[in-house]
Coordinates of C-alpha atoms and ligand atoms in Angstrom, one line a residue:
M26 CA 0.1 0.1 -0.2
A27 CA 1.5 3.5 -0.9
A28 CA 2.2 5.4 1.8
K29 CA 0.2 8.5 2.2
K30 CA 2.4 11.1 3.9
S31 CA -0.2 13.5 5.4
E32 CA 0.9 17.0 6.9
T33 CA 2.5 16.0 10.1
T34 CA 0.8 18.2 12.8
M35 CA 2.9 18.7 16.2
D36 CA -0.4 18.1 18.0
K37 CA -0.8 14.7 16.4
L38 CA 2.8 13.7 17.3
V39 CA 2.6 15.1 20.9
S40 CA -0.8 12.9 21.4
L41 CA 0.9 9.9 20.0
C42 CA 4.0 10.4 22.1
K43 CA 1.8 10.6 25.1
R44 CA -0.3 7.7 24.1
R45 CA 2.3 5.4 23.4
G46 CA 4.7 6.1 26.2
Y47 CA 7.3 8.4 24.4
I48 CA 7.2 11.8 26.2
F49 CA 5.1 13.2 29.1
Q50 CA 4.9 16.7 30.2
S51 CA 6.8 17.1 33.3
S52 CA 5.0 17.3 36.8
E53 CA 2.0 16.5 34.9
I54 CA -0.5 16.3 37.9
Y55 CA 0.7 19.4 39.0
G56 CA -0.2 21.2 35.9
G57 CA 3.2 20.8 34.0
L58 CA 6.5 22.7 34.2
N59 CA 6.8 24.6 31.2
S60 CA 9.4 23.3 28.8
C61 CA 10.1 20.4 30.8
Y62 CA 9.7 16.6 29.6
D63 CA 9.8 13.3 30.7
Y64 CA 10.8 10.5 28.3
G65 CA 8.5 7.5 29.2
P66 CA 9.4 3.7 28.5
L67 CA 9.6 4.0 24.7
G68 CA 11.0 7.5 24.8
S69 CA 13.9 6.4 26.8
E70 CA 14.7 3.6 24.8
L71 CA 14.5 5.8 21.8
K72 CA 16.8 8.3 23.5
R73 CA 19.2 5.5 24.4
N74 CA 19.3 4.4 20.9
V75 CA 19.9 8.0 19.6
K76 CA 22.8 8.5 22.0
D77 CA 24.3 4.7 21.0
F78 CA 24.0 5.3 17.5
W79 CA 25.9 8.9 17.9
W80 CA 28.5 7.6 19.9
W81 CA 29.1 4.6 17.9
W82 CA 29.5 6.8 14.7
M83 CA 31.7 9.3 16.5
T84 CA 34.1 6.7 18.6
R85 CA 33.7 3.3 17.2
R86 CA 33.4 3.7 13.6
R87 CA 36.6 5.8 13.6
D88 CA 39.9 5.7 15.8
D89 CA 40.7 9.3 16.1
V90 CA 38.0 10.3 18.7
D91 CA 37.8 9.6 22.4
G92 CA 35.0 9.6 24.7
L93 CA 34.6 12.1 28.0
D94 CA 31.8 12.5 30.4
A95 CA 32.4 15.7 31.9
S96 CA 30.8 17.2 35.3
I97 CA 27.9 19.8 34.7
L98 CA 29.2 22.2 37.5
M99 CA 32.6 23.6 36.6
H100 CA 34.8 26.2 38.1
P101 CA 33.2 29.7 37.5
R102 CA 36.1 31.0 35.9
V103 CA 35.4 28.8 33.0
W104 CA 32.5 30.8 32.1
E105 CA 34.4 33.9 32.2
A106 CA 37.3 32.2 30.1
S107 CA 34.7 30.9 27.5
G108 CA 32.9 34.3 27.1
H109 CA 29.6 33.2 28.5
V110 CA 29.5 35.3 31.5
E111 CA 29.7 38.5 29.3
G112 CA 28.3 37.0 25.8
F113 CA 25.9 34.4 26.4
T114 CA 22.8 36.5 25.9
D115 CA 19.7 37.0 23.9
P116 CA 18.0 40.3 23.2
L117 CA 14.8 40.3 25.3
V118 CA 11.9 42.6 24.9
D119 CA 8.8 43.0 27.0
C120 CA 5.4 44.0 26.1
K121 CA 4.2 46.6 29.0
N122 CA 0.6 46.1 28.1
C123 CA 0.3 42.1 28.0
K124 CA 3.5 41.5 29.7
Q125 CA 4.5 38.6 27.4
R126 CA 8.3 38.2 26.6
F127 CA 10.1 37.6 23.4
R128 CA 13.5 37.4 21.8
A129 CA 13.7 40.4 19.5
D130 CA 15.7 38.5 16.9
Q131 CA 12.8 36.0 16.6
I132 CA 10.1 38.7 16.0
D133 CA 9.8 41.0 12.8
T134 CA 7.4 43.7 14.0
S135 CA 7.7 46.7 16.2
A136 CA 4.1 45.6 17.7
C137 CA 3.5 43.0 20.1
P138 CA 3.1 39.5 18.5
N139 CA 0.7 38.6 21.0
C140 CA -1.8 41.7 21.6
G141 CA -0.8 43.7 18.6
K142 CA 0.0 47.0 20.7
D143 CA 3.0 49.2 20.0
T144 CA 4.2 48.8 23.6
L145 CA 7.4 46.6 23.5
T146 CA 10.4 47.9 25.4
E147 CA 13.7 48.5 23.9
A148 CA 15.8 45.1 23.8
R149 CA 18.0 44.5 26.5
K150 CA 20.5 41.7 27.2
F151 CA 19.4 38.7 29.1
N152 CA 21.9 36.2 30.1
L153 CA 21.0 32.4 29.5
M154 CA 22.9 30.9 32.2
F155 CA 21.3 29.2 35.2
K156 CA 22.7 30.0 38.3
T157 CA 22.8 28.0 41.5
Q158 CA 24.9 28.0 45.0
M159 CA 27.5 25.3 45.9
G160 CA 27.7 24.5 49.5
P161 CA 25.9 25.8 52.6
V162 CA 26.8 29.5 52.4
E163 CA 25.2 31.6 50.1
D164 CA 27.6 34.5 48.9
D165 CA 29.1 35.7 45.7
G166 CA 32.1 33.1 46.1
S167 CA 29.7 30.1 46.3
E168 CA 27.8 30.8 42.8
V169 CA 28.2 28.4 40.0
F170 CA 26.5 28.0 36.7
L171 CA 24.8 24.8 35.1
R172 CA 26.3 24.4 32.1
P173 CA 25.1 26.0 28.7
E174 CA 27.1 23.9 26.7
T175 CA 29.1 20.6 27.3
A176 CA 31.8 21.8 25.3
Q177 CA 33.8 23.8 28.1
G178 CA 34.2 20.4 29.8
I179 CA 36.1 19.1 26.8
F180 CA 38.3 21.9 26.3
V181 CA 39.7 21.9 29.9
N182 CA 40.4 18.3 29.4
F183 CA 42.3 18.7 26.3
T184 CA 45.5 18.1 27.8
N185 CA 44.4 15.3 30.1
V186 CA 43.1 13.1 27.3
Q187 CA 45.9 14.1 25.0
T188 CA 48.5 12.6 27.4
A189 CA 46.6 10.0 29.1
M190 CA 45.6 8.4 25.5
R191 CA 49.1 9.4 23.9
R192 CA 47.2 11.1 21.2
K193 CA 48.8 13.1 18.3
V194 CA 46.8 16.0 17.0
P195 CA 44.8 15.7 15.1
F196 CA 42.4 14.0 17.3
G197 CA 38.8 14.6 18.9
I198 CA 37.0 14.3 22.3
A199 CA 33.2 13.3 22.1
Q200 CA 30.7 13.8 25.1
I201 CA 26.9 13.7 25.6
G202 CA 25.5 15.1 28.6
K203 CA 22.9 17.7 29.9
A204 CA 23.1 21.4 29.3
F205 CA 20.9 24.1 30.6
R206 CA 20.1 27.5 29.0
N207 CA 17.2 29.9 30.6
E208 CA 15.7 30.3 26.9
I209 CA 13.4 33.4 26.7
T210 CA 11.0 31.5 24.7
P211 CA 11.1 27.8 24.7
G212 CA 8.6 25.8 22.6
N213 CA 7.7 23.4 20.0
F214 CA 7.5 20.4 22.1
V215 CA 11.2 19.2 22.9
F216 CA 12.6 21.2 20.1
R217 CA 13.6 23.9 22.5
T218 CA 13.8 23.5 26.2
R219 CA 15.6 24.8 29.2
E220 CA 17.2 21.5 30.1
F221 CA 18.3 19.4 27.4
E222 CA 21.1 17.0 26.2
Q223 CA 23.8 17.9 23.7
M224 CA 25.8 15.6 21.8
E225 CA 29.3 17.5 21.2
M226 CA 32.4 16.7 19.4
Q227 CA 35.7 18.9 19.4
F228 CA 38.2 17.8 17.0
F229 CA 41.7 19.3 17.6
V230 CA 43.8 20.3 14.6
K231 CA 46.9 22.0 13.7
P232 CA 46.2 26.1 12.6
G233 CA 46.1 26.1 8.9
T234 CA 44.6 22.6 8.4
D235 CA 41.3 23.7 10.2
E236 CA 39.7 24.6 6.8
Q237 CA 39.9 21.2 5.2
W238 CA 39.1 19.5 8.5
F239 CA 35.9 21.4 8.6
E240 CA 34.8 20.6 5.2
S241 CA 35.7 16.7 6.0
W242 CA 33.5 17.0 9.2
R243 CA 30.5 18.7 7.4
E244 CA 30.4 15.9 5.1
D245 CA 30.6 13.4 7.8
R246 CA 27.8 15.1 9.7
M247 CA 25.3 15.0 7.0
A248 CA 26.2 11.4 6.0
Y249 CA 25.1 10.6 9.9
Y250 CA 21.6 12.0 9.4
N251 CA 21.4 10.2 6.2
A252 CA 22.5 7.0 8.0
L253 CA 19.6 7.9 10.6
G254 CA 17.1 7.5 7.8
L255 CA 15.9 11.0 7.6
S256 CA 14.4 12.5 4.3
P257 CA 17.0 14.0 2.3
D258 CA 14.8 16.5 0.8
K259 CA 14.1 17.7 4.3
L260 CA 17.9 18.5 5.2
R261 CA 19.9 21.5 4.2
W262 CA 22.8 23.4 5.1
H263 CA 22.6 27.1 6.5
E264 CA 25.9 29.1 6.3
H265 CA 26.0 31.6 9.1
G266 CA 26.8 35.2 7.8
P267 CA 28.9 37.6 9.6
D268 CA 26.3 39.0 11.7
E269 CA 25.4 35.5 12.9
L270 CA 28.6 34.2 13.8
A271 CA 29.1 33.3 17.4
H272 CA 32.0 35.3 19.1
Y273 CA 34.1 32.5 18.9
A274 CA 33.6 31.1 15.5
R275 CA 35.5 31.7 12.1
A276 CA 32.9 29.7 10.2
A277 CA 29.6 28.1 11.0
Y278 CA 27.1 26.1 9.1
D279 CA 24.0 24.8 10.5
I280 CA 22.3 21.4 9.5
E281 CA 18.6 22.3 9.3
Y282 CA 15.7 20.1 9.0
E283 CA 12.0 21.2 7.8
F284 CA 9.8 20.8 10.7
P285 CA 5.9 21.4 10.5
F286 CA 7.0 24.9 12.0
G287 CA 9.6 25.4 9.2
W288 CA 13.2 24.9 8.6
Q289 CA 15.1 24.9 12.0
E290 CA 18.7 24.1 13.2
L291 CA 19.4 20.5 13.9
E292 CA 23.2 20.5 14.2
G293 CA 25.9 23.3 14.2
V294 CA 29.2 22.5 12.7
H295 CA 31.7 25.5 13.9
N296 CA 35.4 26.4 13.3
R297 CA 36.1 27.7 16.9
T298 CA 39.7 28.6 16.0
D299 CA 42.0 28.5 19.0
F300 CA 39.8 31.0 20.8
D301 CA 38.6 28.6 23.8
L302 CA 42.2 26.9 24.5
R303 CA 44.0 30.3 24.3
R304 CA 41.4 32.0 26.6
H305 CA 41.4 28.9 29.2
N306 CA 45.3 29.4 28.9
E307 CA 45.1 33.2 29.8
Y308 CA 42.4 32.9 32.5
C309 CA 43.9 29.9 34.4
G310 CA 47.3 31.4 34.6
K311 CA 49.3 28.7 33.1
K312 CA 50.2 29.7 29.5
N313 CA 50.8 26.2 28.2
A314 CA 48.0 24.4 30.0
L315 CA 46.2 23.6 26.9
T316 CA 48.9 23.5 24.5
Y317 CA 50.3 20.8 22.3
F318 CA 53.9 19.7 21.8
D319 CA 54.6 18.5 18.3
E320 CA 57.7 16.4 18.7
K321 CA 58.4 15.7 15.0
N322 CA 58.5 19.4 14.4
S323 CA 59.7 20.5 18.0
E324 CA 57.1 23.3 18.0
R325 CA 54.5 24.0 20.8
Y326 CA 51.2 25.4 19.6
V327 CA 47.4 26.0 20.4
P328 CA 45.3 23.7 18.6
F329 CA 42.3 24.8 16.4
V330 CA 38.9 23.3 17.1
I331 CA 36.3 22.2 14.5
E332 CA 33.2 21.4 16.5
T333 CA 30.1 19.3 15.7
S334 CA 27.3 20.4 18.3
A335 CA 24.1 18.6 18.0
G336 CA 20.9 18.2 20.6
C337 CA 19.9 14.8 21.6
D338 CA 16.3 15.9 22.3
R339 CA 16.3 17.7 19.0
T340 CA 17.7 14.6 16.8
L341 CA 14.9 12.5 18.6
L342 CA 12.1 15.0 17.8
T343 CA 13.3 14.9 14.2
C344 CA 13.1 11.4 13.9
L345 CA 9.8 11.2 15.5
V346 CA 8.7 14.0 13.1
D347 CA 10.3 12.3 10.0
A348 CA 8.8 8.7 10.9
Y349 CA 5.3 9.7 11.7
R350 CA 2.8 8.9 8.6
E351 CA -0.8 8.2 8.3
E352 CA -2.1 5.6 5.7
E353 CA -5.6 4.4 5.0
D354 CA -6.3 2.4 8.0
R355 CA -3.1 3.1 10.2
V356 CA -0.8 5.4 11.7
V357 CA 2.8 4.3 11.3
L358 CA 6.1 5.4 13.1
G359 CA 8.6 4.6 10.4
L360 CA 11.7 4.8 12.7
A361 CA 14.8 3.3 11.4
P362 CA 15.1 -0.4 12.8
R363 CA 18.5 0.7 14.7
L364 CA 16.5 3.5 16.5
A365 CA 13.1 1.8 17.3
P366 CA 12.4 1.0 20.9
I367 CA 11.0 -2.2 20.4
K368 CA 12.4 -4.2 17.5
A369 CA 9.6 -7.0 17.5
G370 CA 6.4 -7.7 18.8
V371 CA 5.6 -11.3 19.3
F372 CA 1.9 -12.5 19.3
P373 CA -0.1 -15.9 19.0
L374 CA -2.5 -15.6 16.3
V375 CA -5.1 -16.7 18.5
K376 CA -5.1 -17.6 22.2
K377 CA -4.6 -21.2 21.9
E378 CA -2.3 -23.4 23.9
G379 CA 0.0 -24.6 21.1
M380 CA 0.3 -21.1 19.7
V381 CA 0.9 -19.2 23.0
A382 CA 3.5 -21.7 24.1
A383 CA 5.4 -21.3 20.6
A384 CA 5.2 -17.3 20.7
K385 CA 6.5 -17.4 24.5
D386 CA 9.4 -19.4 23.6
V387 CA 10.1 -16.8 20.6
Y388 CA 9.9 -14.1 23.0
E389 CA 12.1 -15.7 25.5
R390 CA 14.8 -16.3 23.0
L391 CA 14.4 -12.7 21.5
K392 CA 14.3 -11.0 24.6
P393 CA 17.7 -10.9 25.9
V394 CA 19.3 -9.8 22.5
H395 CA 16.6 -7.4 21.1
K396 CA 13.9 -5.2 23.0
S397 CA 10.8 -7.3 22.1
F398 CA 7.1 -7.1 23.4
Y399 CA 4.6 -10.0 23.8
D400 CA 1.1 -9.5 23.2
E401 CA -1.8 -11.9 23.2
G402 CA -4.8 -9.2 23.9
G403 CA -7.4 -8.5 21.1
S404 CA -7.6 -9.3 17.5
I405 CA -4.2 -9.8 15.6
G406 CA -4.9 -6.7 13.3
R407 CA -5.4 -4.4 16.3
R408 CA -2.0 -5.8 17.8
Y409 CA -0.2 -5.2 14.6
R410 CA -1.6 -1.5 14.6
R411 CA -0.7 -0.8 17.9
Q412 CA 3.0 -1.7 17.2
D413 CA 3.0 -0.2 13.9
E414 CA 2.0 3.1 15.8
A415 CA 4.8 2.7 18.7
G416 CA 7.2 2.1 15.6
T417 CA 8.2 -1.7 16.1
P418 CA 9.7 -2.6 12.8
L419 CA 8.8 -6.5 13.1
G420 CA 5.7 -8.4 14.0
I421 CA 6.3 -12.1 14.8
T422 CA 3.2 -14.5 14.8
A423 CA 2.9 -18.0 15.7
D424 CA 0.2 -19.7 14.1
G425 CA -1.4 -23.0 13.3
Q426 CA 1.7 -24.0 11.1
T427 CA 4.0 -23.2 13.8
V428 CA 2.7 -26.1 15.7
E429 CA 3.3 -28.5 12.8
D430 CA 6.4 -27.2 11.3
G431 CA 8.2 -25.0 13.8
T432 CA 8.0 -22.0 11.5
V433 CA 6.8 -18.5 12.4
T434 CA 5.7 -15.3 10.5
I435 CA 7.5 -12.2 10.3
R436 CA 5.8 -9.3 9.1
E437 CA 7.7 -5.9 8.2
R438 CA 6.0 -2.8 9.3
D439 CA 6.7 -0.7 6.4
S440 CA 6.0 -2.9 3.3
M441 CA 3.9 -5.5 5.3
A442 CA 6.2 -8.1 3.6
Q443 CA 5.8 -11.6 5.4
H444 CA 8.3 -14.2 5.8
R445 CA 8.2 -17.6 7.0
V446 CA 11.2 -18.1 9.3
K447 CA 12.1 -21.3 11.5
V448 CA 12.0 -20.6 15.3
D449 CA 15.8 -21.5 15.9
E450 CA 16.5 -18.8 13.0
V451 CA 14.5 -16.0 14.4
V452 CA 17.1 -14.4 16.4
G453 CA 19.7 -14.2 13.7
W454 CA 17.1 -13.1 11.1
V455 CA 16.0 -10.2 13.5
T456 CA 19.8 -9.4 14.1
R457 CA 20.5 -9.1 10.2
F458 CA 17.3 -6.9 9.7
I459 CA 18.5 -4.5 12.2
E460 CA 22.1 -4.4 11.2
D461 CA 21.1 -4.2 7.4
D462 CA 19.2 -1.0 8.2
D463 CA 20.8 1.4 5.9
Ligands
ATP507 P1 19.5 29.0 18.7 O1 20.3 30.0 18.1 O2 18.4 28.2 18.2 O3 19.1 29.4 20.3 P2 22.1 27.9 19.1 O4 22.8 28.2 17.9 O5 22.7 28.8 20.2 O6 20.5 27.6 19.1 P3 23.8 25.9 19.8 O7 24.8 26.6 20.6 O8 24.8 26.0 18.4 O9 22.5 26.5 19.4 O10 23.5 24.5 20.1 C1 24.0 23.1 19.6 C2 22.8 22.3 19.6 O11 22.4 22.0 20.7 C3 22.0 23.1 18.6 O12 22.0 22.7 17.2 C4 20.5 22.1 19.2 O13 20.3 20.9 18.5 C5 20.9 21.9 20.6 N1 20.1 22.8 21.4 C6 20.6 24.3 21.6 N2 19.6 25.0 22.4 C7 18.8 24.0 22.6 C8 17.5 24.1 23.6 N3 17.1 25.1 24.2 N4 16.8 22.9 23.4 C9 17.0 22.0 22.8 N5 18.2 21.6 22.2 C10 18.9 22.7 21.9

């Protein structure tokens, strides 16, 4: 049956996410907490798969990137050196009439987008970092920030990783972790939230080779989104003009995706020059703290950094948006098999003793290897449809023939093609199906 890709609306997706256990509003019974979300049973599996695939892509598939897991709280001087205390601001305007707040760079009228009145204040700088206190005494000296990006944890560990792993430049450090930004206008579900996870990689190169490495990483990152199975016609590059460039960047490109609410950034690829390492050397008072000694040429230098900065929640949302489709008689979440939370639903055709025992046998074999779900409730059509909507790529059914010849039917979610497979060969078959996911 031809897939009819209907206009995906965020409302439909948000409701599916709640219904199927992907994403819930945080503290829902208290009326929710603005822009905070909880990942449910399927959402947490999907998130784990998104992270695992990124980690594999960055650190296992190649041999020049190491992993790191730095702390969220860092020395306050880090954020002075990085420029965040001074410059990590968005322009904030208030409406004196309706009291709504907006990011000046996200509205294009001088009138209030909410009430239409000409009552907006002048823009003022609003720092996006969350502040908190460390220890029992509340004074200026105990003030710390929740990190607004994971990158700084990587920069300050450059020399630790380089010496511990006996790395030679060029090499990279990859990290997945929480970041916090007190966004003025969070929204569009998990697209922009105040607490989110980043998947960042900083690649350290010799000055002068940075432009070449920048291009190579751009290519690699687009290949990654293709490997995630996203529709190629919904992905594009956006180059930052001189007025958009962050204070640390020499060149920056965003990978954008066409969401139901327009083209938006999915990931940034930046040439951060030697800005961060140089600034840390200056602010920590040890001029060679973060430098590299090239033994071959007997020279010491501050490496340049090519950064790839993706949002985990945003990637997950993109995968959901891209996967959602409505067909005549079913809703399908066509997630790539490697990302799908549940790989196979296992069912007896009807609740008869031999079929139930055979289906349970298949489920027990599959369960330790691939997340699976056993279901014997309701008609087989209903059970298939529930799993289609949950994004499960395979349905395995034990029927009358199973009892006679020890084979089951494996149905593919997308094509609905059916295969007859021996019970002994099911685990291998499913593994191959997931691994062949390209
Ligand atoms: P914007 O200009 O949209 O605020 P940015 O350019 O400051 O975003 P970066 O600092 O480049 O964003 O962040 C890198 C990545 O981290 C983004 O591409 C996005 O995937 C993710 N990200 C940033 N802010 C948020 C947020 N508030 N919620 C969810 N993900 C975010």
